[in-house]
Amino acid sequence: MTKPDTTERLTRCKALLADLVAFASVSADGNRAVTEYLAKALSAAGARVEVMPDDTGLQANLFATIGPDTGDGIILSGHTDVVPVVDQPWTFDPFAMTETDGRLYGRGTCDMKGFVAACVAMAPEFAALDLKRPVHFAFTHDEETGCFGAQRLTAHLQARGFRAQAAIIGEPSLMQVIDGHKGCYEYTTHVVGLEGHGSSPDLGVNAVEYAARIALKLTALREDLKARAPADCPFDPPHSTLNIGALRGGQVHNIIAGTARLDWEMRPVQVSDADFIKAELAAYVAQLREQMQTIHPEADITTDIVAEVVGLAPETANPARALAMSLTGANGAGLVPFGTEAGLFQSIGIASVICGPGSIAQAHKPDEYLEIEQLSRCLDMLARLADALTDSVKNNSDR
C-alpha cells in the first residue's frame, strides 16, 4: 500500500486529540463517554473491541485488537481519565484544545490523551496492513486515583490466559524509553478516641495524640527501609521511602480530640519492604488500641488502602525495552520517580516499558500542553511499529 502522508496523519491525530480533550473525563466524574467514543473510532477502523464498565457504569476500560489472534502481540496502553482543573488559573479553556506556538494546550493533552489519540489515529493504518502479529489497545479508567482500572483490566487478562510479547505504556517521557519506577502505596489511618474537656486529658482518648504517635512510628521506620535497600539498586534514593502527607483532627484548643486522620504513603523498591512496614505498623497499632480501649472500649484505629500499585522493576532481559529502543533509536533506558500502570502489566507476565510524548513536568498543571513535535515523534514510533508487526520474524532479543 502507499505510505500515508505524515502531515495528513498528524492532522488526523490532532483532530482526535481535540475530541478527546473535549471530554471532561475527570477521574471522579467518570470516563464512560470518552471510552464509548474511542470504542466507536476503533470499531470503525476494524478493531475487535470490548468495553468493560465498572459496577457504577460511570467508568470503563477498553480493550481492542487489530490483527491475528496470537499471543505475541504488542499492547499500547494509556489512561483516559484526567485530574481536576478546579482552582487552577488556566489561560485557555482546559476542555477545548488550543493550538499555538507549536503546542497543544488542554487538560490531558500531555497526560495522556496525546498518546491515546496517536494510537487511535494509527488504527486505520494498522488495519490496512497484513499484520503477522496483533496490536492491542488498552485504555483504562481511574489511573489518577490509584490505577484502579488497570488493576481490573490486568486481572481480567490474566484470568482469561491472555498473552502478549510486550506492553508500551505511553505516559509522558519525552519519547525516552523508561524501564523502571518504584511502587506507589497510599493509605489513610483513622483514629477514633473519646472527646472530653481539655482540663482532664486522662479521662478521654486523644485521637490526635495517638495519630501523632503512629506518624512518629512510621518516620522511625524510615531508617529500617534504608538498611533494607537491595545491593546495586538503580533508583534514587536506592531504598524505599515513606512520607507523612497530612494529619487532621480535633476541633479547638480545649476539647480532647475525638477523631483524627493520618494520610501517608510509601514508594517501595521491592514488595517485601511494603510487607515489612505493614507488619510493623499492625503490631504497633495493636498495642495502641489496647491502651485506648482500657479507657474507652469503642476506641479504634483502622487503616484504609487508598491504592497499592506495584512498581516497574528493571529487568536484565526486557523484550519491551528492546522493542521500544528499536522503534525510537534510543541506545539506553532510564528510570522515573512517578508511578504508572506499567508494573501491573509486568506483574501478569507481560514485558513492559514506558515511552510516550510530552513531559511529566507539564502534567497536572494549569495550561497543560503537549509539544506538536512530541506528538509527531510518537506517530513515527507507531508507524515503525506497524512495519515491525508485518514482519513474520520476531525479534525478542534485548540489547
Short mmCIF file of C-alpha atoms in Angstrom, two decimals, residues 10-250:
data_model
loop_
_atom_site.label_atom_id
_atom_site.label_comp_id
_atom_site.label_asym_id
_atom_site.label_seq_id
_atom_site.Cartn_x
_atom_site.Cartn_y
_atom_site.Cartn_z
CA LEU A 10 -0.64 14.38 12.19
CA THR A 11 -3.72 16.39 11.19
CA ARG A 12 -5.92 13.36 11.83
CA CYS A 13 -4.26 12.81 15.20
CA LYS A 14 -4.71 16.42 16.31
CA ALA A 15 -8.41 16.29 15.41
CA LEU A 16 -8.79 13.14 17.51
CA LEU A 17 -6.93 14.74 20.40
CA ALA A 18 -9.20 17.80 20.28
CA ASP A 19 -12.19 15.48 20.55
CA LEU A 20 -10.67 13.62 23.49
CA VAL A 21 -9.81 16.82 25.36
CA ALA A 22 -13.43 17.98 24.97
CA PHE A 23 -14.49 15.07 27.20
CA ALA A 24 -14.05 16.34 30.75
CA SER A 25 -13.15 12.86 31.96
CA VAL A 26 -12.04 13.87 35.45
CA SER A 27 -11.50 10.70 37.45
CA ALA A 28 -14.25 11.36 39.99
CA ASP A 29 -16.83 12.05 37.27
CA GLY A 30 -16.17 9.02 35.09
CA ASN A 31 -14.67 8.25 31.70
CA ARG A 32 -17.53 6.27 30.14
CA ALA A 33 -18.33 8.85 27.44
CA VAL A 34 -14.76 9.14 26.17
CA THR A 35 -14.41 5.36 26.27
CA GLU A 36 -17.52 4.91 24.10
CA TYR A 37 -16.10 7.46 21.65
CA LEU A 38 -12.85 5.52 21.40
CA ALA A 39 -14.74 2.25 21.02
CA LYS A 40 -16.62 3.64 18.00
CA ALA A 41 -13.44 5.01 16.44
CA LEU A 42 -11.58 1.72 16.83
CA SER A 43 -14.55 -0.34 15.64
CA ALA A 44 -14.77 1.86 12.53
CA ALA A 45 -11.10 1.11 11.89
CA GLY A 46 -11.79 -2.61 12.01
CA ALA A 47 -10.72 -3.45 15.55
CA ARG A 48 -12.36 -6.10 17.71
CA VAL A 49 -13.48 -4.01 20.68
CA GLU A 50 -14.54 -4.85 24.22
CA VAL A 51 -15.80 -2.17 26.63
CA MET A 52 -15.73 -3.23 30.28
CA PRO A 53 -17.78 -0.95 32.58
CA ASP A 54 -17.30 -1.00 36.33
CA ASP A 55 -20.14 -1.62 38.77
CA THR A 56 -21.22 2.03 38.71
CA GLY A 57 -21.41 2.20 34.92
CA LEU A 58 -19.63 5.57 35.05
CA GLN A 59 -16.15 4.16 34.49
CA ALA A 60 -14.97 1.73 31.84
CA ASN A 61 -11.89 0.05 30.45
CA LEU A 62 -11.47 -0.61 26.74
CA PHE A 63 -9.54 -3.46 25.18
CA ALA A 64 -9.33 -3.77 21.41
CA THR A 65 -7.32 -5.80 18.92
CA ILE A 66 -6.30 -5.45 15.28
CA GLY A 67 -4.59 -8.40 13.59
CA PRO A 68 -4.42 -12.15 14.12
CA ASP A 69 -5.45 -13.91 17.30
CA THR A 70 -1.98 -14.88 18.50
CA GLY A 71 -0.15 -14.50 21.79
CA ASP A 72 2.79 -12.49 20.52
CA GLY A 73 1.16 -9.11 20.08
CA ILE A 74 2.03 -5.65 21.35
CA ILE A 75 -0.15 -3.73 23.83
CA LEU A 76 -0.42 0.05 23.54
CA SER A 77 -1.76 1.28 26.86
CA GLY A 78 -2.94 4.60 28.25
CA HIS A 79 -5.46 6.01 30.71
CA THR A 80 -8.34 8.25 29.66
CA ASP A 81 -9.08 9.94 32.99
CA VAL A 82 -7.60 13.32 33.90
CA VAL A 83 -7.03 15.33 37.06
CA PRO A 84 -9.38 18.21 38.03
CA VAL A 85 -8.95 21.80 36.91
CA VAL A 86 -10.76 23.36 39.89
CA ASP A 87 -8.97 26.42 41.31
CA GLN A 88 -6.25 26.29 38.64
CA PRO A 89 -5.55 29.59 36.81
CA TRP A 90 -5.91 28.47 33.18
CA THR A 91 -5.25 30.91 30.35
CA PHE A 92 -7.12 28.65 27.92
CA ASP A 93 -10.32 26.66 28.20
CA PRO A 94 -8.98 23.38 29.64
CA PHE A 95 -11.56 21.31 27.76
CA ALA A 96 -11.21 22.98 24.36
CA MET A 97 -7.83 22.20 22.82
CA THR A 98 -5.92 25.29 21.72
CA GLU A 99 -3.04 25.15 19.25
CA THR A 100 -0.47 27.93 19.44
CA ASP A 101 3.30 28.32 19.15
CA GLY A 102 3.83 24.64 18.36
CA ARG A 103 1.94 23.49 21.42
CA LEU A 104 -1.44 21.85 22.03
CA TYR A 105 -3.00 23.19 25.23
CA GLY A 106 -5.74 21.42 27.18
CA ARG A 107 -6.31 19.14 30.12
CA GLY A 108 -4.94 15.71 29.31
CA THR A 109 -3.03 16.68 26.15
CA CYS A 110 0.19 15.58 27.84
CA ASP A 111 -1.17 13.19 30.49
CA MET A 112 -2.04 11.23 28.49
CA LYS A 113 -4.66 11.69 25.80
CA GLY A 114 -1.95 12.66 23.32
CA PHE A 115 -0.66 9.09 23.30
CA VAL A 116 -4.18 7.67 23.16
CA ALA A 117 -5.01 9.90 20.19
CA ALA A 118 -1.84 8.80 18.39
CA CYS A 119 -2.74 5.14 18.89
CA VAL A 120 -6.27 5.59 17.57
CA ALA A 121 -5.07 7.75 14.67
CA MET A 122 -2.81 4.88 13.63
CA ALA A 123 -5.55 2.23 13.93
CA PRO A 124 -6.71 2.52 10.27
CA GLU A 125 -3.13 2.10 9.13
CA PHE A 126 -2.66 -0.98 11.32
CA ALA A 127 -5.92 -2.41 9.94
CA ALA A 128 -4.84 -1.84 6.31
CA LEU A 129 -1.71 -3.95 6.75
CA ASP A 130 -1.26 -7.70 6.69
CA LEU A 131 -0.17 -7.89 10.33
CA LYS A 132 1.64 -11.07 11.30
CA ARG A 133 1.24 -10.17 14.97
CA PRO A 134 -1.63 -8.29 16.62
CA VAL A 135 -1.66 -4.83 18.14
CA HIS A 136 -3.83 -4.36 21.22
CA PHE A 137 -5.24 -1.11 22.58
CA ALA A 138 -5.71 -0.96 26.36
CA PHE A 139 -7.35 2.25 27.60
CA THR A 140 -8.13 2.43 31.30
CA HIS A 141 -10.07 4.42 33.89
CA ASP A 142 -9.08 5.82 37.29
CA GLU A 143 -5.33 5.86 36.83
CA GLU A 144 -5.06 9.23 38.56
CA THR A 145 -6.79 7.96 41.71
CA GLY A 146 -4.96 4.66 42.12
CA CYS A 147 -4.69 2.75 38.82
CA PHE A 148 -7.96 1.01 39.64
CA GLY A 149 -8.93 0.50 36.01
CA ALA A 150 -5.62 -1.13 35.10
CA GLN A 151 -5.85 -3.37 38.15
CA ARG A 152 -9.24 -4.60 36.92
CA LEU A 153 -8.04 -4.95 33.33
CA THR A 154 -4.86 -6.88 34.10
CA ALA A 155 -6.77 -9.20 36.44
CA HIS A 156 -9.26 -9.83 33.60
CA LEU A 157 -6.50 -10.52 31.09
CA GLN A 158 -4.72 -12.86 33.47
CA ALA A 159 -7.93 -14.78 34.24
CA ARG A 160 -8.51 -15.47 30.57
CA GLY A 161 -4.92 -16.56 29.96
CA PHE A 162 -4.09 -13.63 27.71
CA ARG A 163 -0.51 -13.42 26.43
CA ALA A 164 1.47 -10.68 24.69
CA GLN A 165 5.08 -10.09 23.79
CA ALA A 166 5.26 -6.58 25.21
CA ALA A 167 3.34 -3.58 26.50
CA ILE A 168 4.21 0.05 25.77
CA ILE A 169 2.64 2.42 28.29
CA GLY A 170 2.58 5.90 26.78
CA GLU A 171 2.99 8.07 29.87
CA PRO A 172 4.83 11.33 29.08
CA SER A 173 8.55 10.56 28.93
CA LEU A 174 9.66 12.93 26.15
CA MET A 175 9.68 9.78 23.98
CA GLN A 176 12.54 8.41 26.06
CA VAL A 177 12.49 4.71 26.92
CA ILE A 178 11.81 4.09 30.62
CA ASP A 179 12.08 0.63 32.16
CA GLY A 180 11.69 1.24 35.89
CA HIS A 181 9.95 3.12 38.67
CA LYS A 182 9.10 2.49 42.31
CA GLY A 183 5.72 1.32 43.51
CA CYS A 184 3.18 3.72 44.99
CA TYR A 185 1.25 2.64 48.09
CA GLU A 186 -1.12 5.16 49.70
CA TYR A 187 -3.03 4.81 52.97
CA THR A 188 -5.32 6.70 55.33
CA THR A 189 -5.26 5.75 59.01
CA HIS A 190 -8.35 6.70 61.04
CA VAL A 191 -8.23 7.07 64.82
CA VAL A 192 -11.40 7.18 66.93
CA GLY A 193 -10.94 8.28 70.54
CA LEU A 194 -13.12 9.84 73.25
CA GLU A 195 -13.83 13.55 73.50
CA GLY A 196 -13.78 15.38 76.80
CA HIS A 197 -12.79 18.59 78.49
CA GLY A 198 -9.21 19.61 77.84
CA SER A 199 -8.63 20.13 81.57
CA SER A 200 -8.97 16.36 82.18
CA PRO A 201 -6.94 14.67 79.44
CA ASP A 202 -6.73 11.37 81.36
CA LEU A 203 -10.49 10.93 81.15
CA GLY A 204 -10.54 10.99 77.36
CA VAL A 205 -8.72 9.32 74.50
CA ASN A 206 -6.99 11.93 72.38
CA ALA A 207 -7.18 10.73 68.78
CA VAL A 208 -4.71 13.35 67.53
CA GLU A 209 -2.10 12.26 70.07
CA TYR A 210 -2.42 8.63 69.01
CA ALA A 211 -2.29 9.58 65.35
CA ALA A 212 0.87 11.57 66.05
CA ARG A 213 2.41 8.52 67.72
CA ILE A 214 1.64 6.47 64.64
CA ALA A 215 3.23 9.15 62.46
CA LEU A 216 6.37 9.08 64.60
CA LYS A 217 6.50 5.29 64.39
CA LEU A 218 6.27 5.43 60.61
CA THR A 219 9.02 8.03 60.33
CA ALA A 220 11.24 5.94 62.62
CA LEU A 221 10.79 3.00 60.26
CA ARG A 222 12.44 5.05 57.50
CA GLU A 223 15.85 4.09 58.87
CA ASP A 224 14.93 0.42 58.61
CA LEU A 225 13.97 0.96 54.97
CA LYS A 226 17.38 2.46 54.25
CA ALA A 227 19.06 -0.60 55.74
CA ARG A 228 16.90 -2.89 53.59
CA ALA A 229 18.00 -1.31 50.28
CA PRO A 230 18.93 -4.01 47.74
CA ALA A 231 22.53 -4.11 46.59
CA ASP A 232 23.15 -2.10 43.40
CA CYS A 233 19.60 -0.72 43.43
CA PRO A 234 19.34 1.68 40.45
CA PHE A 235 16.77 4.02 41.99
CA ASP A 236 17.49 7.40 43.58
CA PRO A 237 17.35 7.13 46.53
CA PRO A 238 18.19 3.42 46.36
CA HIS A 239 15.79 2.46 49.14
CA SER A 240 12.06 2.50 49.73
CA THR A 241 10.72 5.81 51.03
CA LEU A 242 7.89 6.76 53.37
CA ASN A 243 6.12 10.11 53.65
CA ILE A 244 3.54 11.60 56.01
CA GLY A 245 1.20 13.66 53.84
CA ALA A 246 -1.30 15.08 56.33
CA LEU A 247 -2.57 14.79 59.89
CA ARG A 248 -6.01 16.21 60.63
CA GLY A 249 -8.14 16.03 63.74
CA GLY A 250 -9.74 17.72 66.71
#
